[in-house]
Amino acid sequence: MGRGAERWRRTARNQSFCGCQRGRLCVPRSAPLPPLRRLAPPPACLHALPPSRMALLRCAGVLLLLVVLSPLYSDGEVAEVCSEQELTISCANEAHNGGSGVGSTASTTTTTSSSRGDQIVLGEAWLYGSTSIIRDIDPYLGNKTLPECHVPEFNLQYKAGSILQYINKECGGQVSCKFSLQTHVPLDHQFSQVWRGGALWVRYNCVSQSSFHRVCGTEVKGQEGWLKSVGYPQYYLGNPSVCTLTVTADQGQRLQLTISDLSIREIMQPTETRCKDSVEVSEGSKVMLERCGDTNRPLTITSVGPSLNVTLSASSHVFPKRGYVAYYKALGCPTPDIPQDGYLAFRNGTHAEFWCCVRHAFPDTLTRKRVLECGRLNTWNEELPDCVDLDELLNAGNITMEKYLGLINGTSGVAMAEKLRQAHIVYDLVVPTIIMSVLVLGNVAVVFLIIYCRRGVIEEGVRCEELESIKANPEPTDTIDNEPCNV
């Protein structure tokens, strides 16, 4: 056992790879490892490991965790090139067979193409420094060919700066484009120090023209899709002056809207206190975003409910800026299809309650009620079958008469329980309200009666005092009543 481990260590030292034999996880020893900063130390497989299955599993788990935690790990095509080279992106259909472009003496062009659409929509564009990339040079050709740069997935979070604003200006809405840092980014850009020896990393999508929603006043329904302003990317229109698109998902879902390109007239005069043209995202009467000018990073808004309004307000008929492009996606499970002979009774973000009609039941459980739960992957925990007629089940011999009568009584019992619930509402709410009203009115009547009687007693007392005064000082013409006055 000890000799095998020692022999494996000697073999690993003599080779340029760690653990490459028999399908083990392989990491080049010659590749420079950038510092992981606040993350965990480098995986154990970056050094010579004994051939232990547990150690390899631990190493693979750490690498997978780094990939999952990366904030840029998402869908879309990825293009990356060394910072001193030219990047070419193409969504043209005829470019399907293309791969990497042929390099020239001046520069190397990297071409990335896709057949999923014909218009480029940039999602992210980041610069990375030399410590976060892997620069590969062909050892046989040496300086005769330019290097290829690659950003490892566990280093995607170590970005040096965004250049989305500049690459959107050249490539947004185009079928194909070429982009160079030296040509299209100002020399005084604050991230120009990382150009030399660094890399450019771009994520984009190819979207067909028919996939965009852009007509003013449109209500867009669906789980995901694209929005853009009319005229993008050449201009945006101000006729009408307010153009609103309403995005709606299913009840119980939320919406996540990401504006990947925004280029609107900014505040141009010192006397202007607010944007004349703007893009506003609102949910009902609540304004969640209002911006003008250009953005250098994607703007993401998440709704509370299932609806969002995207409004472009413009002060001129035509303005020579691109406008906006946005992508929306519903969060949460979509509402399942309503089962035949059934209905949806309740739905929120986590649960959906379905019922079968009277004398019908779900065939697998033979019950009228079914509650579905929405999982973390935005999928329901089970599929919902159609409801079946209990009479058909009885005639087909799938249930016995005893079971049939029990189910019918159960469904009747459910209906009766609903009636009893409504009756309880009458007894528990209406009757106590009437009793309280009668008691209040009775108390008011008693108070008025007491006040009336008290006033009569006071008047009688005043009369008696006057009578006693007359008796004490009678006039000759007075007739004295000797009966005592009782109050």
Coordinates of C-alpha atoms in Angstrom, one line a residue:
M1 CA 0.0 0.0 0.0
G2 CA 2.8 2.4 0.9
R3 CA 4.9 1.6 -2.2
G4 CA 1.9 2.2 -4.5
A5 CA 1.3 5.6 -3.0
E6 CA 4.9 6.5 -3.2
R7 CA 5.1 5.3 -6.9
W8 CA 2.0 7.4 -7.6
R9 CA 3.6 10.5 -6.1
R10 CA 6.8 10.1 -8.2
T11 CA 4.7 9.7 -11.4
A12 CA 2.7 12.8 -10.5
R13 CA 5.9 14.8 -10.0
N14 CA 7.3 13.7 -13.3
Q15 CA 4.1 14.6 -15.3
S16 CA 2.8 18.1 -16.1
F17 CA -0.7 17.2 -15.0
C18 CA -2.2 16.2 -11.6
G19 CA -4.3 13.0 -11.5
C20 CA -4.8 12.6 -15.3
Q21 CA -4.7 8.9 -15.4
R22 CA -7.9 6.8 -15.3
G23 CA -10.3 9.7 -15.7
R24 CA -9.2 11.6 -12.6
L25 CA -9.8 15.3 -12.2
C26 CA -7.0 17.1 -14.2
V27 CA -5.7 20.6 -13.7
P28 CA -2.5 21.8 -15.5
R29 CA 0.4 22.4 -13.2
S30 CA 1.8 25.0 -15.6
A31 CA -1.4 27.2 -15.5
P32 CA -1.0 30.1 -13.1
L33 CA -3.5 30.0 -10.3
P34 CA -5.0 33.4 -9.4
P35 CA -5.6 34.2 -5.8
L36 CA -9.1 33.2 -4.6
R37 CA -9.2 36.1 -2.1
R38 CA -12.1 35.7 0.3
L39 CA -13.1 32.3 -1.0
A40 CA -11.9 28.9 0.3
P41 CA -8.3 27.9 -0.4
P42 CA -7.5 26.2 -3.8
P43 CA -8.9 22.7 -4.1
A44 CA -6.7 19.9 -2.9
C45 CA -6.5 18.5 -6.5
L46 CA -4.3 21.4 -7.5
H47 CA -1.5 19.6 -5.7
A48 CA -0.4 16.0 -5.7
L49 CA -3.1 13.9 -4.0
P50 CA -3.0 10.2 -2.9
P51 CA -5.4 8.2 -5.0
S52 CA -8.3 8.5 -2.6
R53 CA -11.8 8.5 -4.0
M54 CA -13.0 10.7 -1.1
A55 CA -10.4 13.4 -1.8
L56 CA -11.4 13.5 -5.5
L57 CA -15.0 13.8 -4.6
R58 CA -14.2 16.7 -2.2
C59 CA -12.2 18.4 -4.8
A60 CA -14.9 18.1 -7.4
G61 CA -17.5 19.4 -4.9
V62 CA -15.4 22.5 -4.2
L63 CA -15.0 23.3 -8.0
L64 CA -18.7 22.8 -8.5
L65 CA -19.5 25.1 -5.6
L66 CA -17.3 27.8 -7.1
V67 CA -19.1 27.5 -10.5
V68 CA -22.5 27.7 -8.9
L69 CA -21.7 30.7 -6.7
S70 CA -20.3 32.7 -9.7
P71 CA -22.7 35.6 -10.3
L72 CA -22.1 35.5 -14.1
Y73 CA -22.9 31.8 -14.5
S74 CA -26.1 32.1 -16.7
D75 CA -27.5 31.3 -20.1
G76 CA -26.3 32.8 -23.4
E77 CA -23.4 32.6 -25.7
V78 CA -20.0 33.5 -24.3
A79 CA -17.2 35.1 -26.3
E80 CA -13.8 35.9 -24.8
V81 CA -10.6 37.3 -26.3
C82 CA -7.3 38.8 -25.1
S83 CA -7.6 42.5 -24.5
E84 CA -5.1 43.5 -27.2
Q85 CA -7.0 41.5 -29.9
E86 CA -10.2 42.2 -31.8
L87 CA -13.5 40.5 -31.0
T88 CA -16.0 39.6 -33.7
I89 CA -19.5 38.5 -32.8
S90 CA -21.9 37.2 -35.5
C91 CA -25.5 36.0 -35.4
A92 CA -25.7 35.6 -39.2
N93 CA -27.1 32.2 -40.3
E94 CA -24.4 31.7 -42.9
A95 CA -21.7 31.8 -40.2
H96 CA -22.8 28.5 -38.6
N97 CA -19.8 26.6 -39.9
G98 CA -17.4 29.3 -38.7
G99 CA -15.2 28.9 -35.7
S100 CA -12.3 31.0 -34.7
G101 CA -11.3 33.5 -37.3
V102 CA -8.0 33.3 -39.1
G103 CA -5.4 35.6 -37.5
S104 CA -3.3 38.2 -39.4
T105 CA -0.1 39.9 -38.7
A106 CA -1.9 42.9 -37.2
S107 CA -4.5 41.2 -35.0
T108 CA -6.4 38.1 -34.3
T109 CA -10.1 37.9 -34.7
T110 CA -12.3 35.6 -32.7
T111 CA -15.7 34.9 -34.3
T112 CA -18.6 33.4 -32.4
S113 CA -21.9 32.7 -34.1
S114 CA -25.3 31.2 -33.3
S115 CA -28.3 30.0 -35.3
R116 CA -30.9 31.0 -32.7
G117 CA -31.5 34.5 -34.0
D118 CA -30.3 37.3 -36.2
Q119 CA -29.8 40.2 -33.8
I120 CA -27.2 40.6 -31.1
V121 CA -28.4 41.4 -27.6
L122 CA -25.5 42.0 -25.2
G123 CA -26.1 40.8 -21.6
E124 CA -22.7 41.5 -19.9
A125 CA -19.3 42.7 -21.0
W126 CA -16.4 42.7 -18.4
L127 CA -12.7 43.3 -18.4
Y128 CA -10.4 40.9 -16.4
G129 CA -6.9 41.5 -15.3
S130 CA -3.9 39.2 -16.0
T131 CA -4.2 37.5 -12.6
S132 CA -7.7 36.2 -13.3
I133 CA -7.2 34.7 -16.8
I134 CA -5.3 31.8 -18.4
R135 CA -3.3 32.8 -21.4
D136 CA -2.5 29.8 -23.7
I137 CA 0.5 29.9 -26.1
D138 CA 1.2 27.1 -28.5
P139 CA 4.6 25.7 -27.4
Y140 CA 5.5 24.6 -30.9
L141 CA 4.8 27.8 -32.7
G142 CA 5.9 30.2 -30.0
N143 CA 5.6 33.8 -31.1
K144 CA 4.4 32.9 -34.6
T145 CA 0.8 32.9 -33.3
L146 CA -1.0 35.1 -30.9
P147 CA -2.2 33.6 -27.6
E148 CA -5.7 32.6 -26.6
C149 CA -7.2 34.0 -23.4
H150 CA -9.7 32.2 -21.2
V151 CA -11.4 33.2 -17.9
P152 CA -12.0 30.2 -15.7
E153 CA -15.5 29.9 -14.3
F154 CA -14.3 30.2 -10.7
N155 CA -12.6 33.5 -11.5
L156 CA -15.6 35.2 -13.2
Q157 CA -16.4 37.2 -10.1
Y158 CA -13.0 38.9 -10.1
K159 CA -14.0 41.4 -12.8
A160 CA -12.0 44.6 -13.2
G161 CA -14.7 46.7 -14.8
S162 CA -17.7 46.8 -17.2
I163 CA -17.6 48.1 -20.8
L164 CA -21.2 47.2 -21.7
Q165 CA -22.0 50.7 -22.7
Y166 CA -19.2 50.8 -25.3
I167 CA -19.8 47.4 -26.8
N168 CA -23.6 48.0 -26.9
K169 CA -22.9 51.1 -29.0
E170 CA -21.1 49.1 -31.6
C171 CA -22.8 45.7 -31.5
G172 CA -26.3 46.2 -29.9
G173 CA -29.0 45.2 -32.4
Q174 CA -26.6 44.3 -35.2
V175 CA -26.3 41.0 -37.0
S176 CA -22.5 40.9 -36.7
C177 CA -19.9 43.4 -35.4
K178 CA -16.2 43.8 -34.5
F179 CA -15.1 45.4 -31.3
S180 CA -11.7 46.5 -30.1
L181 CA -10.8 48.0 -26.8
Q182 CA -8.1 50.3 -28.3
T183 CA -10.5 51.6 -30.9
H184 CA -13.9 51.9 -29.3
V185 CA -13.1 52.7 -25.7
P186 CA -11.8 56.1 -24.7
L187 CA -8.1 56.2 -23.7
D188 CA -8.9 57.9 -20.4
H189 CA -11.2 55.1 -19.4
Q190 CA -10.6 54.3 -15.7
F191 CA -10.0 50.6 -16.5
S192 CA -7.4 51.1 -19.3
Q193 CA -4.6 50.0 -17.0
V194 CA -5.9 46.4 -17.1
W195 CA -6.0 46.2 -20.9
R196 CA -2.5 44.9 -21.3
G197 CA -2.3 41.3 -20.4
G198 CA -6.0 41.1 -19.6
A199 CA -9.1 39.6 -21.3
L200 CA -12.5 40.7 -22.6
W201 CA -15.4 38.5 -21.6
V202 CA -18.8 38.9 -23.2
R203 CA -22.1 37.1 -22.8
Y204 CA -24.8 37.7 -25.5
N205 CA -27.9 36.2 -27.1
C206 CA -29.0 36.0 -30.8
V207 CA -32.6 37.0 -30.9
S208 CA -34.8 37.0 -34.0
Q209 CA -36.7 40.2 -34.9
S210 CA -40.1 38.5 -34.5
S211 CA -39.3 37.6 -30.8
F212 CA -39.3 41.3 -29.7
H213 CA -42.4 43.0 -28.3
R214 CA -42.4 46.7 -29.2
V215 CA -45.9 47.9 -30.1
C216 CA -47.2 50.6 -27.7
G217 CA -50.1 49.5 -25.5
T218 CA -49.4 45.8 -25.9
E219 CA -50.1 43.5 -23.0
V220 CA -47.4 40.8 -23.1
K221 CA -48.3 37.5 -21.5
G222 CA -45.8 34.6 -21.1
Q223 CA -43.0 33.1 -19.0
E224 CA -40.1 34.9 -20.7
G225 CA -39.4 37.1 -23.7
W226 CA -37.9 40.3 -25.0
L227 CA -38.9 43.9 -25.2
K228 CA -37.4 46.8 -27.1
S229 CA -38.3 50.4 -28.2
V230 CA -39.4 51.1 -31.7
G231 CA -36.4 52.1 -33.9
Y232 CA -33.8 50.3 -31.8
P233 CA -30.8 50.5 -32.3
Q234 CA -30.8 53.5 -34.7
Y235 CA -33.2 55.8 -32.8
Y236 CA -36.2 55.9 -30.6
L237 CA -39.6 57.6 -31.3
G238 CA -41.5 60.2 -29.4
N239 CA -44.8 59.8 -31.3
P240 CA -46.7 58.8 -29.2
S241 CA -44.9 60.7 -26.4
V242 CA -45.7 57.9 -23.9
C243 CA -45.3 54.3 -25.0
T244 CA -46.2 51.6 -22.4
L245 CA -45.7 47.8 -22.6
T246 CA -47.4 45.7 -19.9
V247 CA -45.9 42.4 -19.0
T248 CA -48.1 39.9 -17.1
A249 CA -47.3 36.5 -15.7
D250 CA -49.6 33.9 -14.0
Q251 CA -51.2 34.7 -10.7
G252 CA -48.9 33.8 -7.9
Q253 CA -45.7 34.5 -9.9
R254 CA -43.3 37.4 -9.9
L255 CA -41.5 39.1 -12.8
Q256 CA -37.8 39.8 -13.1
L257 CA -37.0 42.4 -15.8
T258 CA -33.4 43.1 -16.9
I259 CA -32.6 46.1 -19.1
S260 CA -29.4 45.1 -20.8
D261 CA -29.1 48.2 -23.1
L262 CA -30.3 51.7 -22.2
S263 CA -29.4 54.8 -24.3
I264 CA -31.9 57.7 -23.8
R265 CA -31.4 61.5 -24.0
E266 CA -29.7 62.6 -20.8
I267 CA -30.0 65.9 -18.9
M268 CA -28.3 68.3 -21.3
Q269 CA -28.9 71.8 -19.9
P270 CA -28.1 73.2 -16.5
T271 CA -31.6 74.5 -16.1
E272 CA -33.1 71.0 -16.5
T273 CA -33.9 69.5 -13.1
R274 CA -35.1 66.1 -14.4
C275 CA -35.0 63.9 -17.4
K276 CA -37.1 65.0 -20.4
D277 CA -36.9 61.5 -21.9
S278 CA -36.8 58.5 -19.6
V279 CA -37.6 54.8 -19.2
E280 CA -39.8 54.0 -16.3
V281 CA -40.6 50.6 -14.8
S282 CA -43.6 50.5 -12.5
E283 CA -45.9 48.1 -10.7
G284 CA -49.3 49.6 -10.3
S285 CA -48.8 53.1 -8.9
K286 CA -45.3 52.3 -7.5
V287 CA -42.4 53.5 -9.6
M288 CA -39.5 51.0 -9.3
L289 CA -37.1 52.5 -11.8
E290 CA -36.8 55.8 -13.7
R291 CA -33.7 56.4 -15.8
C292 CA -32.3 58.4 -18.7
G293 CA -28.9 58.6 -20.3
D294 CA -26.7 55.4 -20.8
T295 CA -26.1 52.5 -18.5
N296 CA -22.9 50.5 -18.2
R297 CA -24.4 47.6 -16.3
P298 CA -27.6 45.6 -16.6
L299 CA -30.5 47.0 -14.6
T300 CA -32.6 44.3 -12.9
I301 CA -36.0 44.9 -11.3
T302 CA -38.1 42.2 -9.5
S303 CA -41.8 42.7 -9.0
V304 CA -43.9 41.8 -6.0
G305 CA -46.9 40.7 -8.1
P306 CA -47.4 39.2 -11.6
S307 CA -47.4 42.4 -13.6
L308 CA -45.0 45.2 -14.6
N309 CA -45.3 48.3 -16.8
V310 CA -42.4 49.5 -19.0
T311 CA -42.9 53.1 -20.2
L312 CA -40.8 55.1 -22.6
S313 CA -41.5 58.9 -22.4
A314 CA -40.0 61.1 -25.1
S315 CA -40.2 64.8 -25.7
S316 CA -39.2 64.8 -29.4
H317 CA -40.6 62.9 -32.4
V318 CA -37.2 61.2 -33.2
F319 CA -34.0 61.2 -31.1
P320 CA -30.7 59.7 -32.4
K321 CA -30.1 57.3 -29.5
R322 CA -30.7 53.6 -29.4
G323 CA -33.5 53.4 -26.9
Y324 CA -33.7 50.3 -24.7
V325 CA -33.7 46.5 -24.8
A326 CA -35.1 44.4 -21.9
Y327 CA -35.6 40.7 -21.1
Y328 CA -38.3 39.5 -18.7
K329 CA -38.7 36.2 -17.0
A330 CA -41.4 34.9 -14.7
L331 CA -40.3 33.6 -11.2
G332 CA -42.2 30.7 -9.7
C333 CA -44.3 27.9 -11.1
P334 CA -46.6 28.6 -14.0
T335 CA -50.3 27.8 -13.4
P336 CA -50.9 24.2 -14.4
D337 CA -53.6 23.4 -17.0
I338 CA -57.1 23.1 -15.6
P339 CA -58.1 19.4 -15.4
Q340 CA -61.2 18.3 -17.4
D341 CA -64.4 18.5 -15.3
G342 CA -62.4 20.5 -12.7
Y343 CA -61.5 24.0 -11.6
L344 CA -58.8 26.0 -9.9
A345 CA -60.0 27.0 -6.4
F346 CA -56.9 28.8 -5.1
R347 CA -53.4 29.7 -6.2
N348 CA -50.4 31.6 -4.7
G349 CA -46.7 31.5 -5.0
T350 CA -46.2 28.1 -3.3
H351 CA -49.4 26.2 -3.6
A352 CA -52.3 25.6 -6.1
E353 CA -55.6 24.0 -5.0
F354 CA -57.8 22.2 -7.6
W355 CA -61.2 20.6 -7.2
C356 CA -63.2 18.2 -9.4
C357 CA -66.9 18.9 -10.1
V358 CA -69.6 17.2 -8.1
R359 CA -69.8 13.4 -8.8
H360 CA -66.3 13.5 -10.2
A361 CA -62.9 12.7 -8.7
F362 CA -59.2 12.3 -9.5
P363 CA -58.7 8.8 -10.8
D364 CA -55.5 8.1 -8.8
T365 CA -56.7 9.2 -5.4
L366 CA -60.5 9.1 -5.9
T367 CA -60.8 12.4 -4.1
R368 CA -62.2 15.8 -5.3
K369 CA -59.5 17.9 -3.9
R370 CA -55.8 18.1 -5.0
V371 CA -53.1 20.5 -3.7
L372 CA -49.9 21.0 -5.6
E373 CA -46.7 22.4 -4.2
C374 CA -44.2 24.6 -6.2
G375 CA -40.6 23.4 -5.8
R376 CA -37.3 25.3 -5.9
L377 CA -36.8 24.6 -9.6
N378 CA -40.1 26.3 -10.5
T379 CA -41.8 23.0 -11.1
W380 CA -44.9 21.4 -9.4
N381 CA -44.4 18.3 -7.3
E382 CA -46.7 16.2 -9.5
E383 CA -48.7 16.3 -12.7
L384 CA -52.5 16.8 -12.5
P385 CA -54.7 14.2 -14.1
D386 CA -58.2 14.9 -15.5
C387 CA -61.2 14.3 -13.3
V388 CA -63.4 11.2 -14.1
D389 CA -67.1 10.6 -13.7
L390 CA -67.9 8.3 -10.8
D391 CA -70.8 6.8 -12.7
E392 CA -68.4 5.8 -15.5
L393 CA -66.1 4.2 -13.0
L394 CA -69.0 2.2 -11.6
N395 CA -70.2 1.1 -15.0
A396 CA -66.7 0.1 -16.0
G397 CA -66.3 -2.0 -12.9
N398 CA -63.4 0.0 -11.6
I399 CA -65.1 0.7 -8.2
T400 CA -67.7 -1.3 -6.3
M401 CA -71.2 -0.1 -5.4
E402 CA -70.1 0.3 -1.8
K403 CA -67.2 2.5 -2.8
Y404 CA -69.4 4.4 -5.2
L405 CA -72.0 5.2 -2.5
G406 CA -69.2 6.2 -0.2
L407 CA -67.8 8.6 -2.8
I408 CA -71.2 10.0 -3.6
N409 CA -72.0 10.5 0.0
G410 CA -68.6 12.1 0.4
T411 CA -69.2 14.5 -2.4
S412 CA -72.6 15.2 -1.1
G413 CA -71.1 15.6 2.4
V414 CA -68.7 18.1 1.0
A415 CA -71.5 20.1 -0.5
M416 CA -73.4 19.8 2.7
A417 CA -70.4 21.0 4.6
E418 CA -70.2 24.0 2.4
K419 CA -73.9 24.8 3.2
L420 CA -73.2 24.3 6.8
R421 CA -70.2 26.6 6.6
Q422 CA -72.5 29.3 5.1
A423 CA -75.1 28.6 7.8
H424 CA -72.4 29.1 10.4
I425 CA -71.5 32.4 8.9
V426 CA -75.2 33.4 9.4
Y427 CA -75.3 32.2 13.0
D428 CA -71.9 33.4 13.9
L429 CA -72.1 36.9 12.2
V430 CA -75.6 38.0 11.4
V431 CA -77.4 36.8 14.5
P432 CA -74.9 38.3 17.0
T433 CA -75.0 41.6 15.0
I434 CA -78.8 41.8 15.3
I435 CA -78.7 41.0 19.1
M436 CA -76.0 43.7 19.7
S437 CA -78.0 46.2 17.7
V438 CA -81.2 45.5 19.8
L439 CA -79.2 45.8 23.0
V440 CA -77.7 49.1 21.9
L441 CA -81.2 50.5 20.9
G442 CA -82.7 49.3 24.2
N443 CA -80.0 51.0 26.2
V444 CA -80.5 54.2 24.3
A445 CA -84.3 54.0 25.0
V446 CA -83.7 53.4 28.7
V447 CA -81.4 56.5 28.9
F448 CA -84.0 58.7 27.2
L449 CA -86.7 57.4 29.6
I450 CA -84.5 58.1 32.7
I451 CA -83.9 61.7 31.4
Y452 CA -87.6 62.2 30.8
C453 CA -88.6 61.0 34.3
R454 CA -85.9 63.0 35.9
R455 CA -87.1 66.2 34.2
G456 CA -90.7 65.5 35.5
V457 CA -89.4 65.1 39.1
I458 CA -87.6 68.4 38.9
E459 CA -90.6 70.2 37.6
E460 CA -92.8 68.8 40.4
G461 CA -90.3 69.8 43.0
V462 CA -90.3 73.4 41.7
R463 CA -94.1 73.4 41.8
C464 CA -94.2 72.2 45.4
E465 CA -91.7 74.9 46.6
E466 CA -94.0 77.5 45.1
L467 CA -97.0 76.0 46.8
E468 CA -95.3 75.9 50.2
S469 CA -94.3 79.6 49.8
I470 CA -97.9 80.5 49.1
K471 CA -99.1 78.6 52.2
A472 CA -96.6 80.5 54.3
N473 CA -97.7 83.9 53.1
P474 CA -101.3 83.5 51.9
E475 CA -103.3 86.3 50.3
P476 CA -106.9 86.9 51.4
T477 CA -108.2 85.7 48.1
D478 CA -106.1 82.5 48.1
T479 CA -107.7 79.2 48.6
I480 CA -105.4 77.1 50.8
D481 CA -105.1 73.3 50.0
N482 CA -104.0 71.7 53.2
E483 CA -103.0 68.5 51.4
P484 CA -99.2 68.1 51.7
C485 CA -97.1 68.2 48.5
N486 CA -95.2 65.0 47.8
V487 CA -92.2 65.0 45.5

